Structures are given as structure tokens and as C-alpha cells.
Amino acid sequence: MSNNNEQKDPDQRPRFIQVVHSVLAAIFGVQSGANRERDFQKGKAGDYIGVYVVVVVAIVIGMFIVVNMVLSAAQGG
């Protein structure tokens, strides 16, 4: 399937899943030029900032949990 089918109306704002996809792609540095252009032209900054904050908090909490599990296993308890 082509990305041309993602949005039928060219003036439509990006959907929530597209915002999440764009934020994750930007975090890992693999955002495509077409998606970046769509985000800047049709997206609202608040949507992207909100999703970014939630994703970063989730990553930090996940790392905290993993580090605690590894330290607990290394100490034998």
C-alpha cells in the first residue's frame, strides 16, 4: 500500500497514529522528508509536543524499571 492513501483530504490534519509515528521516527532520526513536510504544514505543534512528552516519560520509566531489575538480579535478590 502507498502512503498516498493515508489521507484522502490533503488539507486534513494528521491523525493521532500519524503523529505518534512521526514522533517515534523523529526520536530515532529516521523521519522521511514527506512526513516531516506534512507535519510542519498541517500538524499542530501542541499535538506533537504532547505525544513527545508522553513517549519520553515512558522511555525513562521503562529504563528505570529495566535498570532496577538488572541491579536486583546482579545482587542475587
Short mmCIF file of C-alpha atoms in Angstrom, two decimals:
data_model
loop_
_atom_site.label_atom_id
_atom_site.label_comp_id
_atom_site.label_asym_id
_atom_site.label_seq_id
_atom_site.Cartn_x
_atom_site.Cartn_y
_atom_site.Cartn_z
CA MET A 1 0.00 0.00 0.00
CA SER A 2 1.14 3.50 -0.72
CA ASN A 3 1.32 6.42 1.69
CA ASN A 4 -0.91 8.32 -0.74
CA ASN A 5 -3.92 6.53 0.75
CA GLU A 6 -3.16 7.68 4.31
CA GLN A 7 -5.06 10.93 3.89
CA LYS A 8 -7.86 11.40 1.40
CA ASP A 9 -8.21 15.15 2.07
CA PRO A 10 -4.90 16.99 1.56
CA ASP A 11 -5.99 19.76 4.00
CA GLN A 12 -6.77 17.30 6.79
CA ARG A 13 -4.63 17.35 9.95
CA PRO A 14 -2.53 14.25 10.63
CA ARG A 15 -4.35 11.54 12.58
CA PHE A 16 -3.21 10.52 16.07
CA ILE A 17 -1.41 7.40 14.84
CA GLN A 18 0.43 9.51 12.25
CA VAL A 19 1.52 11.92 14.99
CA VAL A 20 2.81 9.01 17.10
CA HIS A 21 4.60 7.56 14.07
CA SER A 22 6.20 10.92 13.29
CA VAL A 23 7.35 11.44 16.87
CA LEU A 24 8.88 7.96 17.10
CA ALA A 25 10.57 8.36 13.72
CA ALA A 26 11.96 11.75 14.74
CA ILE A 27 13.28 10.38 18.05
CA PHE A 28 15.17 7.65 16.22
CA GLY A 29 16.24 10.02 13.43
CA VAL A 30 14.53 8.23 10.55
CA GLN A 31 11.75 10.68 9.70
CA SER A 32 11.03 10.89 5.98
CA GLY A 33 11.05 14.23 4.23
CA ALA A 34 7.45 13.87 3.06
CA ASN A 35 6.18 13.13 6.58
CA ARG A 36 8.23 15.97 8.06
CA GLU A 37 6.80 18.37 5.48
CA ARG A 38 3.24 17.16 6.22
CA ASP A 39 3.82 17.61 9.94
CA PHE A 40 5.06 21.18 9.59
CA GLN A 41 2.38 22.22 7.09
CA LYS A 42 -0.74 20.59 8.50
CA GLY A 43 0.04 19.49 12.06
CA LYS A 44 -0.39 21.39 15.31
CA ALA A 45 2.73 21.78 17.45
CA GLY A 46 0.80 21.00 20.64
CA ASP A 47 -0.14 17.55 19.37
CA TYR A 48 3.46 16.64 18.68
CA ILE A 49 4.77 18.13 21.92
CA GLY A 50 2.20 16.22 23.97
CA VAL A 51 2.95 12.89 22.30
CA TYR A 52 6.71 13.56 22.59
CA VAL A 53 6.46 14.22 26.34
CA VAL A 54 4.44 11.03 26.91
CA VAL A 55 6.88 8.94 24.83
CA VAL A 56 9.95 10.35 26.61
CA VAL A 57 8.40 9.79 30.06
CA ALA A 58 7.52 6.20 29.05
CA ILE A 59 11.10 5.59 27.86
CA VAL A 60 12.57 6.99 31.10
CA ILE A 61 10.22 4.90 33.26
CA GLY A 62 11.00 1.81 31.17
CA MET A 63 14.73 2.38 31.54
CA PHE A 64 14.34 2.87 35.30
CA ILE A 65 12.45 -0.42 35.61
CA VAL A 66 14.98 -2.33 33.50
CA VAL A 67 17.96 -0.94 35.43
CA ASN A 68 16.34 -1.85 38.75
CA MET A 69 15.62 -5.38 37.51
CA VAL A 70 19.22 -5.82 36.32
CA LEU A 71 20.65 -4.47 39.58
CA SER A 72 18.34 -6.70 41.60
CA ALA A 73 19.38 -9.76 39.58
CA ALA A 74 23.06 -8.87 39.90
CA GLN A 75 22.77 -8.66 43.67
CA GLY A 76 21.11 -12.05 43.83
CA GLY A 77 17.84 -10.89 45.24
#
